[in-house]
Structure formats: C-alpha cells, structure tokens
Short mmCIF file of C-alpha atoms in Angstrom, two decimals:
data_model
loop_
_atom_site.label_atom_id
_atom_site.label_comp_id
_atom_site.label_asym_id
_atom_site.label_seq_id
_atom_site.Cartn_x
_atom_site.Cartn_y
_atom_site.Cartn_z
CA MET A 1 -9.65 5.13 -38.47
CA SER A 2 -11.62 2.50 -36.53
CA ARG A 3 -10.00 -0.80 -35.64
CA THR A 4 -11.31 -4.07 -37.06
CA THR A 5 -12.90 -6.28 -34.42
CA VAL A 6 -11.86 -9.93 -34.43
CA THR A 7 -13.68 -12.44 -32.25
CA LEU A 8 -11.99 -15.65 -31.14
CA SER A 9 -14.31 -18.26 -29.68
CA GLY A 10 -13.53 -21.54 -27.95
CA GLU A 11 -9.85 -21.49 -28.87
CA GLN A 12 -6.67 -22.23 -26.97
CA VAL A 13 -4.77 -19.00 -27.52
CA ASP A 14 -1.07 -18.32 -27.02
CA ARG A 15 1.10 -15.24 -27.30
CA ALA A 16 2.07 -15.87 -30.92
CA ARG A 17 -1.57 -15.93 -32.02
CA ILE A 18 -2.37 -12.70 -30.22
CA ASP A 19 0.82 -11.02 -31.44
CA ALA A 20 -0.14 -11.79 -35.03
CA LEU A 21 -3.62 -10.32 -34.60
CA LEU A 22 -2.39 -7.21 -32.81
CA ALA A 23 0.08 -6.58 -35.63
CA GLU A 24 -2.96 -6.02 -37.86
CA ASP A 25 -4.28 -3.36 -35.44
CA THR A 26 -7.31 -5.44 -34.51
CA LEU A 27 -9.62 -5.11 -31.52
CA LEU A 28 -9.89 -8.52 -29.91
CA VAL A 29 -12.95 -10.12 -28.36
CA LEU A 30 -12.10 -13.45 -26.75
CA GLU A 31 -15.02 -15.72 -25.83
CA ASP A 32 -14.61 -19.05 -24.00
CA CYS A 33 -10.90 -19.05 -24.84
CA ASP A 34 -8.19 -20.86 -22.90
CA LEU A 35 -5.30 -18.53 -22.06
CA ALA A 36 -4.15 -20.46 -19.00
CA GLY A 37 -0.42 -20.18 -18.39
CA ALA A 38 0.16 -17.92 -21.40
CA ASP A 39 2.77 -15.15 -21.32
CA LEU A 40 0.91 -12.02 -22.41
CA SER A 41 3.24 -9.65 -20.63
CA ARG A 42 3.77 -6.14 -22.04
CA LEU A 43 1.19 -6.58 -24.83
CA ASN A 44 -1.08 -3.71 -25.86
CA LEU A 45 -4.55 -5.19 -25.27
CA GLN A 46 -6.40 -1.99 -24.49
CA ASP A 47 -10.15 -1.99 -25.26
CA CYS A 48 -10.20 -5.77 -25.70
CA ALA A 49 -12.90 -7.97 -24.15
CA PHE A 50 -12.45 -11.25 -22.28
CA ILE A 51 -15.66 -13.26 -21.90
CA ARG A 52 -15.73 -16.54 -19.96
CA CYS A 53 -12.01 -17.02 -20.57
CA ALA A 54 -9.62 -19.18 -18.54
CA VAL A 55 -6.64 -17.09 -17.41
CA SER A 56 -5.24 -19.20 -14.57
CA GLU A 57 -1.54 -18.43 -14.06
CA THR A 58 -1.58 -16.19 -17.14
CA SER A 59 0.97 -13.38 -17.05
CA PHE A 60 -0.31 -9.91 -17.91
CA TYR A 61 2.80 -8.32 -16.43
CA ALA A 62 3.11 -4.66 -17.50
CA ALA A 63 0.46 -5.17 -20.21
CA ASN A 64 -1.73 -2.32 -21.42
CA LEU A 65 -5.21 -3.45 -20.37
CA ALA A 66 -6.84 -0.04 -20.18
CA ARG A 67 -10.60 -0.04 -20.84
CA THR A 68 -10.71 -3.84 -21.09
CA ARG A 69 -13.88 -5.76 -20.17
CA TRP A 70 -13.80 -9.02 -18.23
CA GLN A 71 -16.94 -11.12 -17.84
CA ARG A 72 -17.12 -14.42 -15.95
CA CYS A 73 -13.43 -15.15 -16.44
CA ARG A 74 -11.58 -17.70 -14.27
CA GLY A 75 -8.03 -16.84 -13.34
CA GLY A 76 -6.57 -18.35 -10.19
CA HIS A 77 -3.03 -17.00 -9.63
CA ALA A 78 -3.21 -14.73 -12.68
CA ASP A 79 -0.47 -12.09 -12.65
CA PHE A 80 -1.45 -8.48 -13.34
CA GLU A 81 1.65 -6.92 -11.78
CA SER A 82 2.49 -3.45 -13.14
CA ALA A 83 -0.31 -3.66 -15.73
CA ASP A 84 -2.32 -0.61 -16.80
CA LEU A 85 -6.00 -1.40 -16.10
CA VAL A 86 -7.36 2.14 -16.02
CA ASP A 87 -11.14 2.18 -16.68
CA ALA A 88 -11.33 -1.64 -16.85
CA ARG A 89 -14.45 -3.55 -15.71
CA PHE A 90 -14.58 -6.98 -14.06
CA ASP A 91 -17.98 -8.68 -13.73
CA ALA A 92 -18.58 -12.04 -12.00
CA CYS A 93 -14.94 -13.10 -12.40
CA ASP A 94 -13.13 -15.68 -10.24
CA LEU A 95 -9.63 -14.26 -9.74
CA ASN A 96 -8.63 -15.93 -6.50
CA ASN A 97 -5.00 -15.44 -5.48
CA ALA A 98 -4.34 -13.10 -8.40
CA GLY A 99 -1.44 -10.66 -8.10
CA TRP A 100 -2.05 -6.93 -8.63
CA ARG A 101 1.21 -5.47 -7.32
CA ARG A 102 1.90 -1.94 -8.60
CA THR A 103 -1.06 -2.17 -10.98
CA LYS A 104 -2.83 0.96 -12.23
CA LEU A 105 -6.40 0.40 -11.03
CA ALA A 106 -7.73 3.94 -11.37
CA SER A 107 -11.48 3.98 -12.12
CA VAL A 108 -11.62 0.17 -12.18
CA ALA A 109 -14.82 -1.59 -11.06
CA PHE A 110 -15.05 -5.12 -9.66
CA ARG A 111 -18.63 -6.41 -9.39
CA GLY A 112 -19.62 -9.85 -8.11
CA CYS A 113 -16.02 -11.07 -8.21
CA LYS A 114 -14.16 -13.67 -6.16
CA LEU A 115 -10.84 -12.17 -5.08
CA THR A 116 -9.96 -14.44 -2.18
CA GLY A 117 -6.26 -14.24 -1.39
CA ALA A 118 -5.66 -11.54 -4.00
CA ARG A 119 -2.67 -9.27 -3.40
CA PHE A 120 -3.23 -5.56 -3.96
CA GLU A 121 0.16 -4.08 -3.10
CA GLU A 122 1.22 -0.54 -3.95
CA VAL A 123 -1.62 -0.11 -6.45
CA SER A 124 -2.78 3.15 -8.01
CA GLN A 125 -6.43 3.12 -6.96
CA LEU A 126 -8.14 6.48 -7.46
CA GLY A 127 -11.76 5.67 -8.31
CA LEU A 128 -11.33 1.92 -7.71
CA SER A 129 -14.59 0.27 -6.57
CA PHE A 130 -15.70 -3.15 -5.33
CA GLU A 131 -19.31 -4.34 -5.07
CA ASP A 132 -20.55 -7.76 -3.88
CA CYS A 133 -17.02 -9.16 -3.89
CA LEU A 134 -15.24 -11.82 -1.84
CA LEU A 135 -11.97 -10.36 -0.54
CA VAL A 136 -11.38 -13.07 2.06
CA GLY A 137 -7.73 -13.20 3.06
CA ALA A 138 -6.80 -10.55 0.50
CA ASP A 139 -3.84 -8.21 0.99
CA LEU A 140 -5.29 -4.69 0.86
CA ARG A 141 -2.76 -2.92 3.03
CA ARG A 142 -2.84 0.90 2.99
CA MET A 143 -5.70 1.14 0.52
CA SER A 144 -8.21 3.95 0.92
CA PHE A 145 -11.97 3.42 1.15
CA ARG A 146 -12.59 6.84 2.65
CA LYS A 147 -16.22 8.02 2.31
CA ALA A 148 -17.02 4.96 0.19
CA VAL A 149 -20.36 3.16 0.35
CA LEU A 150 -19.42 -0.52 0.65
CA ARG A 151 -21.93 -3.11 -0.51
CA GLY A 152 -21.59 -6.86 0.01
CA LEU A 153 -17.83 -6.89 0.62
CA ASP A 154 -16.39 -9.81 2.57
CA PHE A 155 -13.08 -8.70 4.13
CA ALA A 156 -12.92 -11.71 6.47
CA ASP A 157 -9.31 -12.46 7.48
CA ALA A 158 -8.08 -9.83 5.01
CA ASP A 159 -5.01 -7.74 5.78
CA LEU A 160 -6.41 -4.22 6.11
CA SER A 161 -3.42 -2.81 7.95
CA GLY A 162 -3.11 0.92 7.42
CA CYS A 163 -6.33 1.13 5.37
CA ASP A 164 -8.48 4.25 5.51
CA PHE A 165 -12.19 3.62 6.13
CA ARG A 166 -12.90 7.05 7.55
CA GLU A 167 -16.53 8.09 6.96
CA ALA A 168 -17.18 4.88 5.01
CA VAL A 169 -20.61 3.27 5.16
CA PHE A 170 -20.72 -0.52 5.45
CA GLU A 171 -24.01 -1.80 4.04
CA GLU A 172 -25.64 -5.20 4.41
CA GLY A 173 -23.45 -8.17 3.51
CA CYS A 174 -20.14 -6.61 4.59
CA SER A 175 -17.81 -8.56 6.86
CA LEU A 176 -14.70 -7.58 8.79
CA ARG A 177 -14.58 -10.85 10.72
CA GLU A 178 -11.04 -11.68 11.89
CA ALA A 179 -9.60 -8.97 9.62
CA HIS A 180 -6.18 -7.56 10.47
CA ILE A 181 -6.64 -3.88 11.29
CA LYS A 182 -3.34 -2.64 12.67
CA ASP A 183 -3.25 1.16 12.17
CA THR A 184 -6.53 1.01 10.21
CA ARG A 185 -8.76 4.10 10.50
CA PHE A 186 -12.53 3.83 10.99
CA ASP A 187 -13.15 7.39 12.21
CA ALA A 188 -16.80 8.37 11.70
CA ALA A 189 -17.53 5.16 9.76
CA ASP A 190 -20.98 3.54 9.89
CA LEU A 191 -20.35 -0.10 10.79
CA ARG A 192 -23.83 -1.09 11.94
CA GLU A 193 -24.47 -3.54 9.09
CA ALA A 194 -21.01 -5.13 9.14
CA ASP A 195 -19.95 -8.39 10.79
CA VAL A 196 -17.16 -7.29 13.17
CA GLY A 197 -16.71 -10.59 14.98
CA GLY A 198 -13.18 -11.47 16.02
CA LEU A 199 -11.71 -8.01 15.52
CA LYS A 200 -8.88 -7.30 17.92
CA LEU A 201 -8.74 -3.64 18.87
CA SER A 202 -5.29 -2.36 19.70
CA ASN A 203 -6.36 1.28 19.87
CA ALA A 204 -9.88 2.58 20.46
CA LYS A 205 -8.93 5.76 18.61
CA GLN A 206 -9.16 3.77 15.39
CA PHE A 207 -12.96 3.96 15.80
CA ALA A 208 -13.29 7.56 16.98
CA GLY A 209 -16.79 8.77 16.13
CA ALA A 210 -17.74 5.51 14.39
CA THR A 211 -21.31 4.24 14.64
CA ILE A 212 -21.87 0.65 15.79
CA SER A 213 -24.85 -1.30 17.15
CA THR A 214 -25.29 -2.51 20.71
CA ARG A 215 -24.64 -6.06 19.54
CA GLN A 216 -21.41 -5.04 17.81
CA ALA A 217 -20.27 -3.14 20.90
CA ALA A 218 -20.66 -6.30 22.96
CA GLU A 219 -18.62 -8.28 20.40
CA LEU A 220 -15.81 -5.73 20.39
CA VAL A 221 -15.70 -5.59 24.19
CA ARG A 222 -15.48 -9.38 24.35
CA GLY A 223 -12.53 -9.10 21.98
CA LEU A 224 -10.77 -7.13 24.69
CA GLY A 225 -11.24 -10.03 27.10
CA LEU A 226 -14.05 -8.39 29.07
CA ASN A 227 -17.32 -10.06 30.01
CA VAL A 228 -20.57 -8.38 29.03
CA ALA A 229 -23.27 -9.03 31.66
#
C-alpha cells in the first residue's frame, strides 16, 4: 500500500508536528520550512524530501534518513550522528560544521555542497561520493577515496590523516593546500590537476608511484626546506 504524500511549505516545523504526520504513515515533502534547532532524533524519515529547508543546529541523531533527498538546505552545526543516510542525496546544500559521527553514509552523494568544518568520524562510507564540494577544514580521517575520480573537491586545511587516496585521480578544481596528511596514502594517484601548496611531506613513500607535474614537484621540494634553482 503506497504512502500518502504530504507537502509542508513555508512552515516552522517542530517534532510534535512531524510526529503527528508520521503517525498517519505519510511521506513528507518539506519545502522552505524552518526546522532550525528542532529535535528530530530517532524519527523514521526515510524517503522524505527536504527542499530549501533551514536545519541549523537541528538534531537528526540516530534518525532513519535512508533514501532522503536534500536540495539547497542550510544547516550549520546540524547533527547527523549515528543516523542512517543510506542512498541519500544532497544537492547544493550548505552544511558547514555539521556532525556526521558514526553515520551510515553508504551510497550517499554530495554534489555542490558546502561542508567546511564538517566532521566525518567513524562513518560507514561504502559508495560515498563528493563532487564540487567545499571540504575546507573538514575532519575526514581514515576515509577511503581509493581509485576514486575526484572532481572539484577543496580539501584545503582538512584533516586527511590516514586517508587512502591510492590510485585516485584528482581532476581540475581539487585542492590539498595545507591539508594534514599524516599516514595518508597517495600511491599511484594522479595529482597533476590538484593544488598541493603547503603540503608537508613526512614520508616520501606516501607518494610512491604518484604522478605530479614539474610545478608541483618544485612546490613539494620547497616544503622540505630545499631551494629549487
């Protein structure tokens, strides 16, 4: 039996309102709604859509958000900790400083999103993809981008410690400027289109077999305190 779709538009929505609608087994579409600061933790919101919604400091802790769609939402410091976001899609969202600790992000796609300062700790990420996203200062420790084709990703000043970029291809618009790369692997990666300024190499083996340009080589050597004549 198909669920009835209910669209809320331009409303300030709290947990009680959503609880009442979910009790009727409805599929929610929220457009231009204000959810800022709301406690939506542990709710079953799978398949729902959020369009141009404000979710700043909203708690989605341990919520079921599988197959949700997010378009042009604004959510500074939103909390997605331990939520299930499998197969979710985020398009052109501003989610700066959002928390994603222990979130299920399998097969999730972020496109054109601002994720500056976001914290991706201990996430389940099989099939997770980013495209044309700002990840400046984000915590991405120990995430795997192995064999990925990376387009327009700004990792400037991000914590990439322990990440796996082996055989990854960095396309135009990617930046690793001042990123933290302790124990990060770039074996056989193609870095020619990436901005690598300010990287501090602690171990050349991190880049075994990687492809870089002459200009990038000079930048990396300068990072070791050597002069390039």
